[in-house]
Every structure is written in C-alpha cells, then in structure tokens.
C-alpha cells in the first residue's frame, strides 16, 4: 500500500502497478473520514494507516458500491463498530437487489458485490455535509454515484467520475491502457453531464478512484469532457 498526503487528505493506493485502487482518509478535527473502502484485502492497511496518522476513523463514506470501492466495508465495520456509514440510497438498493430501472435507462453493468452485510447509517443526498465535505450527486458511472468537495482546500473526491490511470478520461470514455472504469460505466451521457457539474466547482485538486492526485485539474477535466463528447457523437 502506498500513502500520500496533501493537506487534510491522505491517498491510500493498493496494487499501485497492476490495478491501482485508491481510497482516502480525510482529516477532521476529532477524527478521520474514510472515503471509499477499496478491496476486501485492504482492511488491515486502512486501519494501520489511520493508526499512523493518529486519529480514529469515525465515518465511512462511499462514492459508489462497486467492489473495488466497498470491498473492505464489512471488515472495517467489524473493527470500528461505532463508525457511521454513509452512501446514496440508490447504491444500497443496487447492493440489496431492490433497484429497478426506469424506462429508457441503460441496463446495469456488473461490479456490485452481493455479500455486503453492513447497512448504511445515513443515506446521502446532494447538498448534505459530512463535516468539511459537501455531497455532490454525480450519476453516470453508477446510478447513485456521489462526489465530495472539501471546502477548506478545494479538494474534489470524484470516485470513478473521472479516471487518471491510463490517460485521463470521463467515466465511460474508454482508455485502452486502463479500460476497466469505462467497462463498468452505466450511462456515459449522464456521466459527461456530471463531469461538467464537477468541473464547474473549480477544484484545486482532483482525487479519483484510479490514478494519481492531480493538482490544478480544471483544464485537463475540460479536455477530458471534450474528448468524451467527441466519442459520444462519433458513435451516435
Ligand atoms: Zn466503479
């Protein structure tokens, strides 16, 4: 596991060379908020990173419920029984098999584990605050995808709305050196609209599920949106 720090944010990267998966610890006054829960095998490293930082994990927040973002949740909840768990209701419904599509919506792709036991304490909706983080609805990659914006320093935690590994892209726009986020994307058109919404926040740092931290990301986010729009038109 690799650990990188930027102000209040710690990026934890698992399997950095093969299939790099990030999750994040956000430092608040009285504890840490974990954003995403990586893979099942990541639990012990996440707990030891919190120990190194020296604050307890009080909140676990999920961008979406794909198995490389929620994998360690049950193990972490067992180790941290008092930690509150936050996610979008839509993502919980996808996990529990209660989700149904509306007319004209594309089919759901795979990637949602079926064995998660931990129920969320709180369902999140746009505009909610988890200490310093504001909840932004960013559907597209997954139907209930959320992003989180830290108002203290302009850090945007975008989950898989964008990828940086294998070339920067909006979710659904395929990069052949790392095609997995695109393969897992539910609705590319919606994901482009959400990407535009995220760039309008004018983040100072972009932190995603797959790839390194990106400082001053706005110009590259705009380029990625243009690239994705072109791809959409050429397939129309
Ligand atoms: Zn995903």
Short mmCIF file of C-alpha atoms and ligand atoms in Angstrom, two decimals:
data_model
loop_
_atom_site.label_atom_id
_atom_site.label_comp_id
_atom_site.label_asym_id
_atom_site.label_seq_id
_atom_site.Cartn_x
_atom_site.Cartn_y
_atom_site.Cartn_z
CA UNK A 1 0.00 0.00 0.00
CA UNK A 2 1.23 3.49 -0.86
CA UNK A 3 0.32 6.51 1.27
CA UNK A 4 0.45 10.11 0.01
CA UNK A 5 -0.55 13.25 1.86
CA UNK A 6 -1.90 16.61 0.69
CA UNK A 7 -3.09 18.95 3.46
CA UNK A 8 -6.12 17.23 5.08
CA UNK A 9 -6.14 14.38 2.56
CA UNK A 10 -4.33 11.05 2.61
CA UNK A 11 -4.43 8.92 -0.53
CA UNK A 12 -4.08 5.18 0.04
CA UNK A 13 -3.24 3.20 -3.10
CA UNK A 14 -3.48 -0.57 -3.32
CA UNK A 15 -1.71 -2.58 -6.02
CA UNK A 16 -0.20 0.61 -7.49
CA UNK A 17 1.30 -1.13 -10.54
CA UNK A 18 -1.35 -3.62 -11.62
CA UNK A 19 -4.85 -2.42 -10.84
CA UNK A 20 -4.36 0.69 -8.73
CA UNK A 21 -7.29 1.32 -6.43
CA UNK A 22 -7.44 4.41 -4.23
CA UNK A 23 -9.31 5.22 -1.10
CA UNK A 24 -8.89 8.32 1.04
CA UNK A 25 -8.66 9.37 4.65
CA UNK A 26 -9.82 12.93 5.28
CA UNK A 27 -8.61 14.57 8.45
CA UNK A 28 -11.20 16.40 10.53
CA UNK A 29 -10.78 17.99 13.98
CA UNK A 30 -11.78 14.96 16.02
CA UNK A 31 -11.16 12.07 13.67
CA UNK A 32 -10.91 10.72 10.16
CA UNK A 33 -13.46 10.18 7.42
CA UNK A 34 -12.72 7.28 5.11
CA UNK A 35 -13.89 7.90 1.55
CA UNK A 36 -14.36 4.50 -0.14
CA UNK A 37 -13.34 1.15 1.25
CA UNK A 38 -11.13 -0.29 -1.53
CA UNK A 39 -10.96 -4.09 -1.74
CA UNK A 40 -11.66 -6.82 0.82
CA UNK A 41 -7.93 -7.37 1.28
CA UNK A 42 -7.35 -3.66 2.04
CA UNK A 43 -8.96 -3.54 5.51
CA UNK A 44 -5.85 -4.09 7.66
CA UNK A 45 -3.82 -1.50 5.72
CA UNK A 46 -6.60 1.09 6.01
CA UNK A 47 -6.72 0.57 9.79
CA UNK A 48 -2.95 0.80 10.14
CA UNK A 49 -2.86 4.00 8.03
CA UNK A 50 -5.32 5.57 10.49
CA UNK A 51 -3.13 4.43 13.36
CA UNK A 52 -0.09 6.04 11.73
CA UNK A 53 -2.00 9.31 11.29
CA UNK A 54 -3.05 9.06 14.94
CA UNK A 55 -6.80 9.70 14.71
CA UNK A 56 -9.75 7.30 14.75
CA UNK A 57 -11.90 6.59 11.68
CA UNK A 58 -15.32 7.91 12.74
CA UNK A 59 -17.10 7.98 9.39
CA UNK A 60 -17.05 5.77 6.30
CA UNK A 61 -18.40 7.39 3.16
CA UNK A 62 -18.85 5.69 -0.20
CA UNK A 63 -18.77 7.26 -3.65
CA UNK A 64 -20.44 4.17 -5.11
CA UNK A 65 -20.83 0.48 -4.40
CA UNK A 66 -18.55 -1.23 -6.94
CA UNK A 67 -16.50 -4.00 -5.31
CA UNK A 68 -13.21 -2.08 -5.56
CA UNK A 69 -14.76 0.81 -3.58
CA UNK A 70 -16.76 -1.05 -0.94
CA UNK A 71 -14.75 -4.28 -0.59
CA UNK A 72 -13.36 -3.77 2.93
CA UNK A 73 -16.56 -2.27 4.38
CA UNK A 74 -17.72 -5.31 6.39
CA UNK A 75 -14.25 -5.94 7.87
CA UNK A 76 -13.84 -2.26 8.76
CA UNK A 77 -17.27 -2.05 10.39
CA UNK A 78 -16.39 -5.09 12.49
CA UNK A 79 -13.18 -3.41 13.63
CA UNK A 80 -14.87 0.00 14.05
CA UNK A 81 -18.39 -0.76 15.32
CA UNK A 82 -19.09 2.90 16.17
CA UNK A 83 -18.15 4.26 12.75
CA UNK A 84 -21.11 5.72 10.85
CA UNK A 85 -21.57 4.54 7.26
CA UNK A 86 -22.85 6.91 4.55
CA UNK A 87 -23.88 6.16 0.97
CA UNK A 88 -26.54 7.01 -1.60
CA UNK A 89 -29.79 5.07 -1.19
CA UNK A 90 -29.60 4.10 -4.86
CA UNK A 91 -26.27 2.33 -4.32
CA UNK A 92 -27.64 0.45 -1.31
CA UNK A 93 -30.62 -0.65 -3.42
CA UNK A 94 -28.22 -1.91 -6.09
CA UNK A 95 -26.39 -3.97 -3.47
CA UNK A 96 -29.55 -5.40 -1.99
CA UNK A 97 -31.17 -6.17 -5.34
CA UNK A 98 -34.03 -3.69 -4.84
CA UNK A 99 -33.02 -1.40 -7.67
CA UNK A 100 -35.29 -1.13 -10.67
CA UNK A 101 -34.58 0.79 -13.84
CA UNK A 102 -36.83 3.49 -15.23
CA UNK A 103 -38.00 3.35 -18.83
CA UNK A 104 -35.22 4.28 -21.32
CA UNK A 105 -32.43 3.74 -18.81
CA UNK A 106 -29.49 1.58 -19.91
CA UNK A 107 -29.01 -1.82 -18.23
CA UNK A 108 -26.91 -2.04 -15.07
CA UNK A 109 -23.40 -3.39 -15.57
CA UNK A 110 -21.80 -5.80 -13.11
CA UNK A 111 -19.33 -4.96 -10.39
CA UNK A 112 -21.69 -4.74 -7.39
CA UNK A 113 -20.89 -7.35 -4.72
CA UNK A 114 -23.83 -9.38 -3.41
CA UNK A 115 -22.50 -10.23 0.04
CA UNK A 116 -22.15 -6.84 1.78
CA UNK A 117 -23.75 -7.05 5.24
CA UNK A 118 -23.15 -3.52 6.56
CA UNK A 119 -26.22 -1.34 6.20
CA UNK A 120 -25.66 2.40 5.83
CA UNK A 121 -26.36 4.53 8.90
CA UNK A 122 -27.32 7.51 6.74
CA UNK A 123 -28.41 7.85 3.12
CA UNK A 124 -26.75 10.81 1.46
CA UNK A 125 -28.29 13.27 -0.93
CA UNK A 126 -26.87 16.26 -2.74
CA UNK A 127 -26.05 19.20 -0.50
CA UNK A 128 -25.57 17.11 2.65
CA UNK A 129 -22.43 17.82 4.66
CA UNK A 130 -20.15 15.32 6.33
CA UNK A 131 -18.02 17.71 8.36
CA UNK A 132 -15.90 19.51 5.74
CA UNK A 133 -17.20 17.50 2.78
CA UNK A 134 -20.17 18.59 0.68
CA UNK A 135 -22.07 15.86 -1.15
CA UNK A 136 -22.42 16.33 -4.92
CA UNK A 137 -24.63 13.97 -6.94
CA UNK A 138 -22.60 12.75 -9.93
CA UNK A 139 -24.58 9.90 -11.54
CA UNK A 140 -23.29 8.19 -14.66
CA UNK A 141 -20.54 5.73 -13.85
CA UNK A 142 -23.00 4.27 -11.37
CA UNK A 143 -26.63 5.40 -10.91
CA UNK A 144 -26.10 6.69 -7.36
CA UNK A 145 -22.54 7.93 -7.77
CA UNK A 146 -21.54 10.72 -5.35
CA UNK A 147 -18.59 13.09 -5.29
CA UNK A 148 -17.36 15.04 -2.25
CA UNK A 149 -15.98 18.57 -2.20
CA UNK A 150 -13.78 19.74 0.65
CA UNK A 151 -14.46 23.44 1.11
CA UNK A 152 -11.30 24.02 3.15
CA UNK A 153 -8.90 23.45 0.27
CA UNK A 154 -10.86 22.78 -2.94
CA UNK A 155 -10.15 19.05 -2.97
CA UNK A 156 -12.66 17.13 -5.10
CA UNK A 157 -13.09 13.43 -4.37
CA UNK A 158 -14.68 12.27 -7.59
CA UNK A 159 -14.76 8.47 -7.23
CA UNK A 160 -14.89 6.97 -10.72
CA UNK A 161 -16.49 10.02 -12.37
CA UNK A 162 -13.05 10.59 -13.86
CA UNK A 163 -10.10 8.24 -14.22
CA UNK A 164 -6.45 9.30 -14.28
CA UNK A 165 -4.82 5.90 -14.72
CA UNK A 166 -4.07 5.02 -18.35
CA UNK A 167 -4.87 8.55 -19.59
CA UNK A 168 -7.39 10.95 -18.14
CA UNK A 169 -11.00 10.31 -19.07
CA UNK A 170 -14.59 10.91 -18.06
CA UNK A 171 -16.25 7.67 -16.94
CA UNK A 172 -17.46 5.74 -19.97
CA UNK A 173 -14.83 7.16 -22.34
CA UNK A 174 -12.55 4.20 -22.92
CA UNK A 175 -8.78 4.35 -22.40
CA UNK A 176 -7.28 1.11 -23.63
CA UNK A 177 -4.33 1.23 -21.19
CA UNK A 178 -6.87 1.08 -18.34
CA UNK A 179 -10.33 0.26 -19.73
CA UNK A 180 -11.98 -1.06 -16.56
CA UNK A 181 -13.76 2.11 -15.34
CA UNK A 182 -15.26 2.59 -18.81
CA UNK A 183 -16.37 -1.05 -18.97
CA UNK A 184 -18.09 -0.61 -15.61
CA UNK A 185 -19.84 2.64 -16.57
CA UNK A 186 -23.63 2.58 -16.65
CA UNK A 187 -24.59 5.76 -18.56
CA UNK A 188 -21.93 7.69 -20.46
CA UNK A 189 -24.15 10.62 -21.42
CA UNK A 190 -25.13 11.22 -17.80
CA UNK A 191 -21.53 10.79 -16.73
CA UNK A 192 -20.45 13.60 -19.10
CA UNK A 193 -23.15 15.88 -17.65
CA UNK A 194 -21.93 15.07 -14.13
CA UNK A 195 -18.31 15.69 -15.16
CA UNK A 196 -19.33 19.17 -16.34
CA UNK A 197 -21.00 19.80 -12.99
CA UNK A 198 -17.81 18.77 -11.18
CA UNK A 199 -15.53 20.99 -13.27
CA UNK A 200 -17.85 23.92 -12.51
CA UNK A 201 -16.85 23.58 -8.84
CA UNK A 202 -13.34 24.72 -9.94
CA UNK A 203 -11.47 22.20 -7.78
CA UNK A 204 -7.85 22.80 -6.83
CA UNK A 205 -7.05 19.08 -6.58
CA UNK A 206 -8.73 16.07 -8.13
CA UNK A 207 -8.67 12.76 -6.26
CA UNK A 208 -10.18 9.76 -8.07
CA UNK A 209 -10.56 6.02 -7.64
CA UNK A 210 -7.89 5.03 -10.14
CA UNK A 211 -4.79 7.18 -10.72
CA UNK A 212 -2.59 9.75 -9.02
CA UNK A 213 -3.66 13.04 -7.43
CA UNK A 214 -3.98 15.86 -9.97
CA UNK A 215 -3.25 19.46 -8.93
CA UNK A 216 -4.99 22.35 -10.76
CA UNK A 217 -7.15 19.86 -12.66
CA UNK A 218 -9.66 22.18 -14.37
CA UNK A 219 -8.01 22.44 -17.85
CA UNK A 220 -7.47 18.67 -18.02
CA UNK A 221 -11.01 17.97 -16.81
CA UNK A 222 -12.33 20.23 -19.58
CA UNK A 223 -10.18 18.41 -22.18
CA UNK A 224 -11.44 15.05 -20.93
CA UNK A 225 -15.05 16.25 -21.23
CA UNK A 226 -14.42 17.40 -24.82
CA UNK A 227 -12.83 14.05 -25.66
CA UNK A 228 -15.80 12.17 -24.18
CA UNK A 229 -18.31 14.34 -26.06
CA UNK A 230 -16.49 13.66 -29.36
CA UNK A 231 -16.65 9.93 -28.68
CA UNK A 232 -20.37 10.22 -27.98
CA UNK A 233 -21.04 12.00 -31.28
CA UNK A 234 -18.92 9.60 -33.34
CA UNK A 235 -20.94 6.65 -32.01
CA UNK A 236 -24.32 8.34 -32.43
ZN1 LIG B 1 -16.58 2.00 -10.21
#
